[in-house]
């Protein structure tokens, strides 16, 4: 089979690596990919805003399956467009992708199907929002409705912080804002919960704990994710059952009652409070860095799972996992998540040896004249699988020390809740 992967992050490199391990695949294209995917597949630079260019390339190359990594092309309707040309695509369509594309869409679905989530209000202008903010409890949470790469969420401790959030959102910091949400603050511990669905049935696809804040001890600004471990320390059979019955099943039912289906990965961002799950948000894709953390544990051939999801026969697949503890640390450019310098060489990268339990996934990297350069905020992902999280982190740290890159930094405390 020939496969095309859309995206250029650590998530896409880990998908590429899992597919590379399959004997059923003869060729992989990464569109556009990074320096890591270039080693194991062919990178192709296409304008992803032009669906037609993407479609023409897929048809010219006779690609059998397209896997969409990031949310933007999903929310923009790339799947719907390609399927019109009988191209097999793994990922949800535009309507189902509203689960990530519009927080209000998801909140309304939660209301209709009684899915546990934070209480909320929707506001169309600054003055209504600010009037409400005089009588609300703090901390309170204010969110832009549209896709904002995780940045459109404010946890406000008092009214003046809340006013700033309202002003920034309605002044267009995250694109044109017709609405914003004010939400009750949920306490508890977060967990990322994944399933894969074919529109008829679904299978669990692992759990993880992301570390979103830039500084150790979960302090500082929000980022795309500084590291993760899998499985989450919170997951039990009982909690899993509650998540499935109270959150996942009603959501998939809600999507099918809209006359469509959810095909792809669904990522529930949850708050767990006193062993009860609450939905914070949905993402219609794998998480990054959760994907890099979870996929190396997969024993079943990934291509069989993706094709079964596209063809609607996921029920016939038995997804098997290695019984290992996986931990991923993200190496970022100095300055991230604010401004950072680009095109800094990563000189020692060839020294890092990978094997099935110790992996290096690239994110913001490019290769020029046989040298690797950092181009993104999140640059490299170091992953290790072992029998305990402590050892996994030691293995990752050895590789980070070996690389000894002066252009970046990483959190040394990833997994602190599961490592003494
Ligand atoms: P989101 O982009 O919706 O995932 O939000 C980013 C982060 O903000 C989440 O990972 C949580 O840490 C936090 N957050 C969002 N909504 C709430 C809420 N209602 N209560 C507490 N924390 C929240
Ligand atoms: N790790 C958070 C995300 O992928 O959205």
Short mmCIF file of N, CA, C and O in Angstrom, two decimals, residues 12 30 55 68 77 90 99 102 123 142 149 194 202 220 241 252 314 318 346 396 407:
data_model
loop_
_atom_site.label_atom_id
_atom_site.label_comp_id
_atom_site.label_asym_id
_atom_site.label_seq_id
_atom_site.Cartn_x
_atom_site.Cartn_y
_atom_site.Cartn_z
N UNK A 12 3.03 13.21 13.78
CA UNK A 12 3.09 12.64 12.43
C UNK A 12 4.33 11.77 12.24
O UNK A 12 4.29 10.75 11.56
N UNK A 30 5.14 12.07 3.40
CA UNK A 30 4.72 12.97 4.49
C UNK A 30 4.56 14.36 3.91
O UNK A 30 5.46 14.88 3.25
N UNK A 55 -5.33 16.92 -3.57
CA UNK A 55 -6.06 15.85 -4.28
C UNK A 55 -5.32 15.41 -5.55
O UNK A 55 -5.16 14.21 -5.81
N UNK A 68 -4.76 11.99 8.27
CA UNK A 68 -4.65 13.42 8.59
C UNK A 68 -4.27 13.55 10.06
O UNK A 68 -5.01 13.10 10.94
N UNK A 77 -12.45 20.69 6.47
CA UNK A 77 -13.21 19.83 5.55
C UNK A 77 -12.40 19.10 4.51
O UNK A 77 -12.93 18.70 3.46
N UNK A 90 -8.31 8.64 6.50
CA UNK A 90 -8.52 8.39 7.92
C UNK A 90 -8.61 9.73 8.64
O UNK A 90 -7.65 10.50 8.64
N UNK A 99 -16.58 19.02 16.81
CA UNK A 99 -16.30 18.67 18.22
C UNK A 99 -15.05 19.38 18.71
O UNK A 99 -14.93 19.68 19.89
N UNK A 102 -15.51 23.89 17.26
CA UNK A 102 -16.37 24.84 17.97
C UNK A 102 -16.68 24.33 19.37
O UNK A 102 -17.32 23.29 19.54
N UNK A 123 -21.63 34.23 25.26
CA UNK A 123 -21.81 35.68 25.20
C UNK A 123 -21.38 36.21 23.84
O UNK A 123 -20.37 35.76 23.29
N UNK A 142 -12.47 31.49 30.74
CA UNK A 142 -13.01 32.18 29.56
C UNK A 142 -12.33 31.62 28.31
O UNK A 142 -11.10 31.46 28.28
N UNK A 149 -5.26 26.67 18.84
CA UNK A 149 -4.07 25.88 19.20
C UNK A 149 -3.85 25.85 20.71
O UNK A 149 -2.74 26.01 21.19
N UNK A 194 -8.28 8.35 24.77
CA UNK A 194 -8.39 8.23 23.31
C UNK A 194 -9.22 7.03 22.90
O UNK A 194 -9.11 5.96 23.48
N UNK A 202 -16.43 1.53 18.29
CA UNK A 202 -15.16 2.19 18.63
C UNK A 202 -14.33 1.27 19.51
O UNK A 202 -14.85 0.31 20.09
N UNK A 220 3.73 28.48 34.75
CA UNK A 220 4.03 29.22 33.52
C UNK A 220 2.95 29.05 32.46
O UNK A 220 1.87 28.56 32.74
N UNK A 241 -15.05 2.66 32.46
CA UNK A 241 -16.46 2.37 32.19
C UNK A 241 -17.31 3.64 32.28
O UNK A 241 -18.17 3.90 31.43
N UNK A 252 -20.86 9.91 20.53
CA UNK A 252 -20.94 9.25 19.22
C UNK A 252 -22.39 9.13 18.77
O UNK A 252 -22.71 9.26 17.58
N UNK A 314 -14.02 -2.10 12.12
CA UNK A 314 -13.18 -2.04 13.31
C UNK A 314 -13.53 -3.13 14.32
O UNK A 314 -12.68 -3.56 15.10
N UNK A 318 -8.65 -6.81 16.81
CA UNK A 318 -8.32 -6.90 18.22
C UNK A 318 -7.05 -6.07 18.43
O UNK A 318 -5.98 -6.45 17.98
N UNK A 346 21.29 21.37 15.20
CA UNK A 346 21.29 20.36 16.28
C UNK A 346 22.44 19.41 15.96
O UNK A 346 22.27 18.41 15.25
N UNK A 396 15.37 8.43 28.82
CA UNK A 396 15.15 9.65 28.03
C UNK A 396 16.21 10.70 28.40
O UNK A 396 16.79 11.36 27.53
N UNK A 407 20.59 25.01 22.18
CA UNK A 407 19.54 25.86 21.61
C UNK A 407 18.19 25.70 22.28
O UNK A 407 17.26 26.42 21.95
#
